[in-house]
Short mmCIF file of C-alpha atoms in Angstrom, two decimals:
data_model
loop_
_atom_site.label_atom_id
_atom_site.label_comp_id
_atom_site.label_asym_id
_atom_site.label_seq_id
_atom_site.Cartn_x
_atom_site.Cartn_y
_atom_site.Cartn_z
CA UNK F 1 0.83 -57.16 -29.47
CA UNK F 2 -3.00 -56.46 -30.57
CA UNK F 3 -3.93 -56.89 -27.09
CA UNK F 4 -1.40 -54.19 -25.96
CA UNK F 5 -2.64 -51.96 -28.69
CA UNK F 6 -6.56 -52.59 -27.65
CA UNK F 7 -5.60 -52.26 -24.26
CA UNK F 8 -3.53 -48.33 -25.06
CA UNK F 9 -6.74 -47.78 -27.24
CA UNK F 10 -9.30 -48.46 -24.35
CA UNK F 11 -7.65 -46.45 -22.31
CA UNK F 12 -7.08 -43.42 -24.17
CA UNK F 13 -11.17 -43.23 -24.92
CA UNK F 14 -11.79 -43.90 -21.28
CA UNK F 15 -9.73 -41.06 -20.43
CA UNK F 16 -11.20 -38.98 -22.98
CA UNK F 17 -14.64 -39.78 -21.85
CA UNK F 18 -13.89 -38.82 -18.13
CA UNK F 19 -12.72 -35.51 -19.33
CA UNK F 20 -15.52 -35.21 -21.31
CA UNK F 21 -17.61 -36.02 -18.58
CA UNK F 22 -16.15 -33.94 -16.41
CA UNK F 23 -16.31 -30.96 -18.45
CA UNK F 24 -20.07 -32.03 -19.29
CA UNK F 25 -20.51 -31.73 -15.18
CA UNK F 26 -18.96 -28.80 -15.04
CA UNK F 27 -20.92 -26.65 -17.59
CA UNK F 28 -24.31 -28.49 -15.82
CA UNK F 29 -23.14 -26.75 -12.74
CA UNK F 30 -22.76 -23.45 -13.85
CA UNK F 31 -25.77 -23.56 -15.48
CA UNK F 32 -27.66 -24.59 -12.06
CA UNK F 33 -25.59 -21.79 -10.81
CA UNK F 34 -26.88 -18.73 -12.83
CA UNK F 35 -30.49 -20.47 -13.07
CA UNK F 36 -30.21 -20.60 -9.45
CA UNK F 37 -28.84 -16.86 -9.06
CA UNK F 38 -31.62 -15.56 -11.27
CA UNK F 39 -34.11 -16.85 -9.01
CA UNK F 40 -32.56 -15.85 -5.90
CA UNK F 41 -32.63 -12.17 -7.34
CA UNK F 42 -36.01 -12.38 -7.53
CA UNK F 43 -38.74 -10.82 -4.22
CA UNK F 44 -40.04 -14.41 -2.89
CA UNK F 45 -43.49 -13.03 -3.34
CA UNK F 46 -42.63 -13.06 -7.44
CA UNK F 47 -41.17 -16.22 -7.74
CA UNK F 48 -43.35 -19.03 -9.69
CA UNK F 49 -43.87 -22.40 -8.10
CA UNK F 50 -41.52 -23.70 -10.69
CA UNK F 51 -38.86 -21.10 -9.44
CA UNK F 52 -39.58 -22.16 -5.51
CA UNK F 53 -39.01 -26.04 -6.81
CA UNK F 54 -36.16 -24.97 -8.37
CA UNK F 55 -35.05 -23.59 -5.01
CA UNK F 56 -35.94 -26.49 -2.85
CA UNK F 57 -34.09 -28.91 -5.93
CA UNK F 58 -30.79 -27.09 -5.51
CA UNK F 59 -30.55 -26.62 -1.58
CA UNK F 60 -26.69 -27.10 -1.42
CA UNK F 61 -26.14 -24.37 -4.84
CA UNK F 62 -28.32 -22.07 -2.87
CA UNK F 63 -26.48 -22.12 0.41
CA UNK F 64 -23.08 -21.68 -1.45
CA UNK F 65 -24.51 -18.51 -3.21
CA UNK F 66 -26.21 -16.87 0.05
CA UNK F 67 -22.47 -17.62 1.80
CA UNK F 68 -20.97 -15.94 -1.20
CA UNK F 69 -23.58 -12.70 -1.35
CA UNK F 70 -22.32 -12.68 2.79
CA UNK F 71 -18.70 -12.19 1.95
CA UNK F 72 -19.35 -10.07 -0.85
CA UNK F 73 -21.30 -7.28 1.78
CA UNK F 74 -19.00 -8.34 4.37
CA UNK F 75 -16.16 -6.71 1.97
CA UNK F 76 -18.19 -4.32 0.83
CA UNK F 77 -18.68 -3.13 4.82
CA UNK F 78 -14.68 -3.34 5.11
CA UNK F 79 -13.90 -0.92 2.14
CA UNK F 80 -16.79 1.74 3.38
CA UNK F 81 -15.05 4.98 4.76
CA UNK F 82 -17.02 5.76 7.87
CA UNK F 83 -16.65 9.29 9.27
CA UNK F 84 -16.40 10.48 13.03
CA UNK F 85 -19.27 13.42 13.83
CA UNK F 86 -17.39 16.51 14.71
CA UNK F 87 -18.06 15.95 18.91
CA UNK F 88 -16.64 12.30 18.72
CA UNK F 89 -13.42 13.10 16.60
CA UNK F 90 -12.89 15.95 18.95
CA UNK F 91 -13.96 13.33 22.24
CA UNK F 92 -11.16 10.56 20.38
CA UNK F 93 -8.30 13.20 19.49
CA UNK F 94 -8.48 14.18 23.60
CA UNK F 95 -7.99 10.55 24.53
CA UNK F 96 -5.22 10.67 21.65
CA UNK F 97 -3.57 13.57 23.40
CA UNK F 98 -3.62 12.18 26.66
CA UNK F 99 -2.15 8.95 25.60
CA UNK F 100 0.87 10.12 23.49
CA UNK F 101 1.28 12.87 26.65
CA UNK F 102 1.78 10.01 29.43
CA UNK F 103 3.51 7.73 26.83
CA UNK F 104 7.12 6.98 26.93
CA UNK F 105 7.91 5.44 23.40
CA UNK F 106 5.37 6.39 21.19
CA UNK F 107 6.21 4.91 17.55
CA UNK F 108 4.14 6.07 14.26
CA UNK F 109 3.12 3.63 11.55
CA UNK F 110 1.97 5.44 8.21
CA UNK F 111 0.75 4.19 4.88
CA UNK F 112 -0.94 5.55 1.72
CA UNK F 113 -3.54 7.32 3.62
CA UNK F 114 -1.13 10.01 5.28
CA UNK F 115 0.05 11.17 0.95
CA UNK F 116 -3.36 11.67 -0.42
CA UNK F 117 -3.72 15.24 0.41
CA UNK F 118 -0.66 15.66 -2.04
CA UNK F 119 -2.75 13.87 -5.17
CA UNK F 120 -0.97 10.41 -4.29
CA UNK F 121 -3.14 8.15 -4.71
CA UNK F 122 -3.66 5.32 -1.63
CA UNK F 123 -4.46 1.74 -2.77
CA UNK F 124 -7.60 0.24 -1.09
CA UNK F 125 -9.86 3.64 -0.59
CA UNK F 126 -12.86 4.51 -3.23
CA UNK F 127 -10.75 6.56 -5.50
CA UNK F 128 -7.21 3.98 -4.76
CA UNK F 129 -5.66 1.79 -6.93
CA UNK F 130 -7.04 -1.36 -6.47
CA UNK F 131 -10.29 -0.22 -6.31
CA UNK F 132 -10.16 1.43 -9.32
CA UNK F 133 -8.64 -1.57 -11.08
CA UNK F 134 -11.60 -3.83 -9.98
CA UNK F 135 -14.19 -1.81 -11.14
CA UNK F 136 -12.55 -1.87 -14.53
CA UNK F 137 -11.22 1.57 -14.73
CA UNK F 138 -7.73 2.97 -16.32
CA UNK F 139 -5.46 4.26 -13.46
CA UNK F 140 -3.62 7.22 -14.01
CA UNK F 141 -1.54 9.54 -12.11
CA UNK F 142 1.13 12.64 -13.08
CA UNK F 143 4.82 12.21 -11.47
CA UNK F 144 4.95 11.70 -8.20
CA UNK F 145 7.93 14.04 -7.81
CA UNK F 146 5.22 17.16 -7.90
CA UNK F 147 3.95 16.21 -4.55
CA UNK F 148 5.16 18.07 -1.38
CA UNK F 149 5.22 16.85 2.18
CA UNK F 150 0.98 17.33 3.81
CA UNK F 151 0.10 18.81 7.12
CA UNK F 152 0.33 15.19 8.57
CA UNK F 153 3.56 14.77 8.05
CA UNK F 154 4.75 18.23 9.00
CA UNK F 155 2.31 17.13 12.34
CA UNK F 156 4.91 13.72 12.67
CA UNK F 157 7.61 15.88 11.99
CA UNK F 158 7.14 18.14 14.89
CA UNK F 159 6.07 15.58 17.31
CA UNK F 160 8.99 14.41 16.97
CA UNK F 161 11.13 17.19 17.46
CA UNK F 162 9.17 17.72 20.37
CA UNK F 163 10.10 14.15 21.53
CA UNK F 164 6.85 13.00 22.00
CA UNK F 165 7.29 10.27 18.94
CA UNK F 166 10.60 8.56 18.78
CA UNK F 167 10.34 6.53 15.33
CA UNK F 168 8.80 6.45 12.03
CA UNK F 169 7.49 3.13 10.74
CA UNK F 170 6.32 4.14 7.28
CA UNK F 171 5.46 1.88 4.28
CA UNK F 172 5.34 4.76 1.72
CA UNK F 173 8.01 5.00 -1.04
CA UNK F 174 7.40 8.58 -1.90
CA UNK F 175 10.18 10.42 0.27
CA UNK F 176 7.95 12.86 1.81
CA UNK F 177 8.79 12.35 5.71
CA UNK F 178 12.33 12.81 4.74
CA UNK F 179 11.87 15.93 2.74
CA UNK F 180 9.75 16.98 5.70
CA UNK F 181 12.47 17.07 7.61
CA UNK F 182 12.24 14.08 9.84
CA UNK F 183 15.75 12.99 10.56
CA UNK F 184 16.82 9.80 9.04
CA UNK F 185 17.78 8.02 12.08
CA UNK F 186 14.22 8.09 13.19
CA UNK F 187 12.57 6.50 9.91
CA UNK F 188 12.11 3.16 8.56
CA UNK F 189 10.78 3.52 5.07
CA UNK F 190 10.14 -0.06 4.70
CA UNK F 191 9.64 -0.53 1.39
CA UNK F 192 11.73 1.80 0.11
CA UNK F 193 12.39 5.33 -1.38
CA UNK F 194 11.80 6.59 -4.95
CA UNK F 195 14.59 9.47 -4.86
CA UNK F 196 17.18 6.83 -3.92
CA UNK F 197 19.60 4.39 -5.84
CA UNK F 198 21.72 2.39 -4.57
CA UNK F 199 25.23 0.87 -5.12
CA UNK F 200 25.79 -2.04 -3.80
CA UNK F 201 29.01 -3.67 -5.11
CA UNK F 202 30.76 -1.10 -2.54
CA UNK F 203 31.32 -1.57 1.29
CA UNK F 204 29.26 -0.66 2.78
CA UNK F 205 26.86 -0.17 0.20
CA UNK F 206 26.82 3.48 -1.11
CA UNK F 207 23.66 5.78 -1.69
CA UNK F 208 22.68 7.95 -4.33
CA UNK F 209 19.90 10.73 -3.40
CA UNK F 210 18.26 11.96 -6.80
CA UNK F 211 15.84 14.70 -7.60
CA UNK F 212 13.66 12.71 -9.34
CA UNK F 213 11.80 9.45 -9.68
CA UNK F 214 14.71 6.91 -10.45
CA UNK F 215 12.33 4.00 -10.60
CA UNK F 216 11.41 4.50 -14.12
CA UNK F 217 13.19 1.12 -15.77
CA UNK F 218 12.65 -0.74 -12.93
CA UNK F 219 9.81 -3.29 -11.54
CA UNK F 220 9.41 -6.64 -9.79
CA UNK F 221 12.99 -8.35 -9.65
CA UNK F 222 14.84 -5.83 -12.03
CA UNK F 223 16.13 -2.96 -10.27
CA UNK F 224 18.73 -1.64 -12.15
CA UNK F 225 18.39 1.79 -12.89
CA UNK F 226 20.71 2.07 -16.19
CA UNK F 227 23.17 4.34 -14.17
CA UNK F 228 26.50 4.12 -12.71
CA UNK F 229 28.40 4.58 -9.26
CA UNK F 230 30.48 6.90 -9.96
CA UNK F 231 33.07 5.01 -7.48
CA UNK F 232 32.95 1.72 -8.51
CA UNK F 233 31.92 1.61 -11.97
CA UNK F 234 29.23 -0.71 -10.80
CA UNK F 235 25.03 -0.89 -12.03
CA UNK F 236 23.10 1.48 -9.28
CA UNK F 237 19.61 -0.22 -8.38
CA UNK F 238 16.54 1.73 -6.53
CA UNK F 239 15.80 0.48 -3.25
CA UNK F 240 12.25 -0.02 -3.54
CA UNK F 241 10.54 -3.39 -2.83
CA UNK F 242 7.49 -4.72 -4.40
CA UNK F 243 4.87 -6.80 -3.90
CA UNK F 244 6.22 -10.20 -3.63
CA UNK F 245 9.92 -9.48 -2.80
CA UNK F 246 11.84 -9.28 0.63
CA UNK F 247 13.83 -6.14 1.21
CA UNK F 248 17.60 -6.75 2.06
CA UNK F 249 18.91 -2.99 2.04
CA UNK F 250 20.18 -1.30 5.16
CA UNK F 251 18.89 1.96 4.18
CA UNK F 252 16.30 3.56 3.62
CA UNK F 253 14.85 0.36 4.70
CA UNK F 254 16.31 0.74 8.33
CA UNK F 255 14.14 -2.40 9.40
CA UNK F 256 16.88 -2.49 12.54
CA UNK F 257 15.51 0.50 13.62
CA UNK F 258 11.90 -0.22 12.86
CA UNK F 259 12.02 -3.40 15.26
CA UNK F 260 13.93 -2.07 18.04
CA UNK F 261 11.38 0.84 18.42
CA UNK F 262 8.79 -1.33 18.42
CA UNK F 263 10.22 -3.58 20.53
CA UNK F 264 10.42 -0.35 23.44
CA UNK F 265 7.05 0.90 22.23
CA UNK F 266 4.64 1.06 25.08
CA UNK F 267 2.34 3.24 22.21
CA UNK F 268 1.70 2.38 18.29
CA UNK F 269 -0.36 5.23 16.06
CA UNK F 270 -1.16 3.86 12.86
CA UNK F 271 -1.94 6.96 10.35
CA UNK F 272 -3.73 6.22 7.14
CA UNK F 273 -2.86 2.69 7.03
CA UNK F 274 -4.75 -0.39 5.79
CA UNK F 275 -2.56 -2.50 8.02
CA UNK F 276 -2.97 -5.51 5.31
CA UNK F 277 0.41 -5.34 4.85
CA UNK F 278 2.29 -4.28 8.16
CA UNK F 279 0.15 -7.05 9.95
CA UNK F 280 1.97 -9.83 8.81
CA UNK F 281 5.35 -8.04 9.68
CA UNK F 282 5.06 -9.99 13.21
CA UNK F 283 8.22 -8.12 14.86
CA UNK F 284 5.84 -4.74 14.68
CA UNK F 285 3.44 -5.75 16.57
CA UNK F 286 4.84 -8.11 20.02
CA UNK F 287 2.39 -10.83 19.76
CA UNK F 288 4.96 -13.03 21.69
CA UNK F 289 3.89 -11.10 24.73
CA UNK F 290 0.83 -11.13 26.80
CA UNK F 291 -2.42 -9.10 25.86
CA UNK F 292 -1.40 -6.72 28.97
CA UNK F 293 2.30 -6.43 27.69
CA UNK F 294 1.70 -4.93 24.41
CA UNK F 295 2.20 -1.40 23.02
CA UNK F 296 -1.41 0.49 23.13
CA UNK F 297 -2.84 0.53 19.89
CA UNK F 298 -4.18 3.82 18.54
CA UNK F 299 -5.58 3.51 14.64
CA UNK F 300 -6.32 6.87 12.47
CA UNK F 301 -8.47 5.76 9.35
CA UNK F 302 -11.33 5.90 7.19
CA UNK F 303 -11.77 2.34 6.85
CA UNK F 304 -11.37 -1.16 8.87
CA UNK F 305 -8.13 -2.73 9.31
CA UNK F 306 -7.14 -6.39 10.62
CA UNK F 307 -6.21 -4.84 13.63
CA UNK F 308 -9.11 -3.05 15.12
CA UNK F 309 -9.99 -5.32 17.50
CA UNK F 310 -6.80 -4.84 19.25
CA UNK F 311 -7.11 -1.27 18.98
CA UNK F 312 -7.16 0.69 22.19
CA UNK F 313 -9.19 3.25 20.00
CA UNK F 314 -9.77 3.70 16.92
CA UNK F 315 -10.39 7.21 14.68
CA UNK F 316 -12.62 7.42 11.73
CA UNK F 317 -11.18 10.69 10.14
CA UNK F 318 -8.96 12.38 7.36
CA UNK F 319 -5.28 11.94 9.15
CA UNK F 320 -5.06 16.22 8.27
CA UNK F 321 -8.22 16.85 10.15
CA UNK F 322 -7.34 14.89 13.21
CA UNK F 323 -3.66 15.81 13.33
CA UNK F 324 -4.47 19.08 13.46
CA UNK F 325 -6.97 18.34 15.99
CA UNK F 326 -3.93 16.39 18.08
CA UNK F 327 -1.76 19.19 17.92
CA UNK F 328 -4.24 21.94 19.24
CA UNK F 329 -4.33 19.39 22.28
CA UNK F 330 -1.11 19.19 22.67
CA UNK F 331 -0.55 22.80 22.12
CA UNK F 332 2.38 22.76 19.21
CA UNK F 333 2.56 25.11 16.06
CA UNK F 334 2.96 22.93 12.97
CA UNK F 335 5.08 24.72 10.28
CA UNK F 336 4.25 25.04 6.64
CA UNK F 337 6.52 22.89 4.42
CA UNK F 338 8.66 25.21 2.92
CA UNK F 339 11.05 23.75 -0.25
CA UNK F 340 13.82 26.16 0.32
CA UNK F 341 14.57 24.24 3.53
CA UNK F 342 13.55 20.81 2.24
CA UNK F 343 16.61 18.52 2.79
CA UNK F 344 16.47 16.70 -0.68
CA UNK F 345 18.71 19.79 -2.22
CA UNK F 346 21.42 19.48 0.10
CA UNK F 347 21.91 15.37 0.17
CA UNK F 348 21.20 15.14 -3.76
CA UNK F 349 24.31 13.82 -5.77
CA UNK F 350 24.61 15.48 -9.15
CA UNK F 351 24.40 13.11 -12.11
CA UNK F 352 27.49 12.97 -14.57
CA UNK F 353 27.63 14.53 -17.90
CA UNK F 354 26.65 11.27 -19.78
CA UNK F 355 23.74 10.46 -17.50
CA UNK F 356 22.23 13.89 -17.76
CA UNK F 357 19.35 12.25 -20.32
CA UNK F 358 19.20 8.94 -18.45
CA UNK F 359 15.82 9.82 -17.43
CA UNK F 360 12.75 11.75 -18.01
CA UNK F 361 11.06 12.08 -14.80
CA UNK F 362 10.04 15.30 -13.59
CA UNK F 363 13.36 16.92 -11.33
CA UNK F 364 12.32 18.52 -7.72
CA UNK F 365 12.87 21.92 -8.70
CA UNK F 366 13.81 25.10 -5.92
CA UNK F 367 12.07 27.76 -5.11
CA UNK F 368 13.74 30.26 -8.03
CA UNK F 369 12.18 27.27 -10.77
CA UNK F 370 15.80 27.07 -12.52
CA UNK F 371 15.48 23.77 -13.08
CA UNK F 372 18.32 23.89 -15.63
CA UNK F 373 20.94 24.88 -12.54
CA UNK F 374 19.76 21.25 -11.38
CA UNK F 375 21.98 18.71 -11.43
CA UNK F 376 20.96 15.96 -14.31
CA UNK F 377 17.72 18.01 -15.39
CA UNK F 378 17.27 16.39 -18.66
CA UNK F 379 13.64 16.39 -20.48
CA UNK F 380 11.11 16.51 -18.67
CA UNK F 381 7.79 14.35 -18.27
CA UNK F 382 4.95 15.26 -20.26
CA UNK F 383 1.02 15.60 -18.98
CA UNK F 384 -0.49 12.96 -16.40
CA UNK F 385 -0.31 9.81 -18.58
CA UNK F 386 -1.52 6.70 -17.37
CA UNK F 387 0.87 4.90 -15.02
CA UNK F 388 3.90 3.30 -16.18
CA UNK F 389 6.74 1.56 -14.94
CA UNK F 390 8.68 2.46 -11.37
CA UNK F 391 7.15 1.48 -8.18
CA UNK F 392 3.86 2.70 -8.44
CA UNK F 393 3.47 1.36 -11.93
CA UNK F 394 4.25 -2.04 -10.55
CA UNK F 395 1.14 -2.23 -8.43
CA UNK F 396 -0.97 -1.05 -11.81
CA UNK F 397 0.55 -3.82 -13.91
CA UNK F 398 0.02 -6.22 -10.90
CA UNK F 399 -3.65 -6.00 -10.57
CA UNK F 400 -4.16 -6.00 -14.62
CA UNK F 401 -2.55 -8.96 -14.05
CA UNK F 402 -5.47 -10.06 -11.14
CA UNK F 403 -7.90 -8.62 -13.29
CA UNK F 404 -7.45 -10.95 -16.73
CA UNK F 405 -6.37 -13.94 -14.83
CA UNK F 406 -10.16 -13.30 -12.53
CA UNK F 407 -12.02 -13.01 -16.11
#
């Protein structure tokens, strides 16, 4: 029995000592690493011969930090917005023309990029979410209801209606291209839409279309919106889905749609997209075909995306400027958005009585500004506050997340 005990003893300090020693090895290494980084940030021509020694000591640490300092401007080149001179972006839109001229299924990818000129903010530009976030800097935003539909997608809206785009791929949740006016049939709005909530304990599943923001209890996994169908008795949920989820809904989702266009695409435009995202959607993009089989690849945006080298051509522009540009060349007057025809008003479902307060998100008001005619107008939002719940709330509470797990 003493032996046993000697034997648990011995053990337990020889596992403590490893750890110790480990831990011991560890802090040695980070030290090496900063003495090592110091030196490095040093001109060569100032460095003492104890530095250089230092340098020559520590080949491996040195190599590990110059292939780090490589990523770091290799990243730092990806998130740069590079911009077109006023000859080329004219030269590029031409080619544009052409292409979506002679094309016979032209499908339109959009992301973030496509909203900012409405004050929604994108997510991996200078002034976008995660940027903002890294560089340790509160995000903030007023409700997203205020923004209207931009010239770009007024632009989709039209080119469509011309029939020279036959579907919408979009990854935005904000609602614009339908309050644009882009039929429904024609959009996928992948990851949802904030104006919608959804019953689904009835067949088929039944949709509510709201005048404001119904995403304001929800986030990551809890979608319940704290109303009721007015059917079934049964919780409504929003239909947005976040990062880390798999979206289910038929609508707005319409992901059906989205891969049978692409499947007849002989054209894809990607407008203000960072493509991180959409590239791993591999039933977007045909990569079961051959090179010479695949849709043409046209990309509108500021900064690099996985997919340029496949890119037939790719713009470096504000998606306003150059679809403007596009529909000069293709000779089409783009309308201004005009709320008394926006389509929200018409497919909105009135709240009842008792869910009249259920929210405080800003309501879509018309053109009169009666907002208490509105059905389920309740209090209003205050000032921009910084972000909170819903959809775009999620993101901000995700890369907090990032950000204290990082430190």
């Amino acid at each position: 029995m003493e032996e046993e005990a000697d034997t648990g003893v011995s053990s337990r300090a020889e596992r403590k000592a490893l750890e110790k020693a480990k831990i011991l090895k560890r802090e040695s290494e980070k030290k090496i690493f900063r003495l090592v980084g110091r030196v490095l940030k040093k001109p060569e021509a100032e460095r003492s011969e104890d530095e250089a020694a230092v340098l020559l000591l520590h080949r491996e640490t040195v190599d590990e930090l110059c292939k780090r300092q490589v990523r770091r401007n290799v990243l730092k080149r990806k998130q740069e917005e590079v911009f077109d001179d006023a000859d080329e972006l004219k030269s590029k839109v031409r080619q544009l023309a052409m292409a979506v001229k002679q094309a016979k299924h032209v499908v339109l990818y959009t992301g973030a990029g496509i909203s900012t000129a409405a004050s929604i903010p994108d997510y991996r530009g200078p002034n976008g979410v995660w940027t903002q976030l890294q560089k340790g800097r509160t995000v903030s935003s007023s409700d997203l209801s205020k923004a209207e539909p931009t010239l770009t997608h007024m632009c989709v809206r039209m080119l469509h209606k011309e029939k020279l785009v036959q579907h919408v791929v979009s990854q935005n949740c904000d609602g614009l291209h339908l309050r644009s006016s882009l039929p429904r049939h024609a959009l996928s709005e992948l990851h949802g839409n904030m104006f919608i909530e959804v019953c689904t304990s009835c067949t088929p599943v039944r949709e509510y279309v709201r005048l404001f923001d119904v995403t304001e209890r929800t986030s990551l996994h809890r979608h319940g919106t704290g109303r009721r169908c007015s059917h079934c008795g049964g919780e409504l949920r929003d239909t947005i889905v976040h990062f880390g989820e798999r979206g289910t809904l038929e609508q707005p989702l319409n992901w059906k749609g989205a891969a049978q266009a692409a499947e007849m695409a002989d054209v894809i435009l990607c407008l203000g997209s960072s493509l991180k995202v959409l590239k791993k959607y591999a039933c977007l993009w045909s990569m079961n075909r051959p090179a010479s089989k695949r849709p043409k690849l046209y990309i509108i945006n500021l900064q690099w995306t996985p997919k340029d080298v496949l890119a037939v051509l790719k713009i470096h522009g504000k998606c306003d400027d150059v679809m403007s540009l596009l529909m000069e060349e293709l000779n089409i007057q783009v309308p201004v958005y005009d709320r008394a025809e926006d389509p929200v008003f018409s497919l909105a479902a009135p709240l009842r009585q008792e869910e009249v307060d259920s929210h405080t998100r800003e309501v879509i008001a018309p053109l009169d500004g009666q907002e208490d005619c509105l059905p389920g107008s309740g209090e209003q939002a205050e000032e921009a506050t910084a972000v909170q719940g819903g959809w775009f709330g999620r993101g901000y509470g995700k890369g907090r997340k990032k950000k204290k797990k990082a430190a």
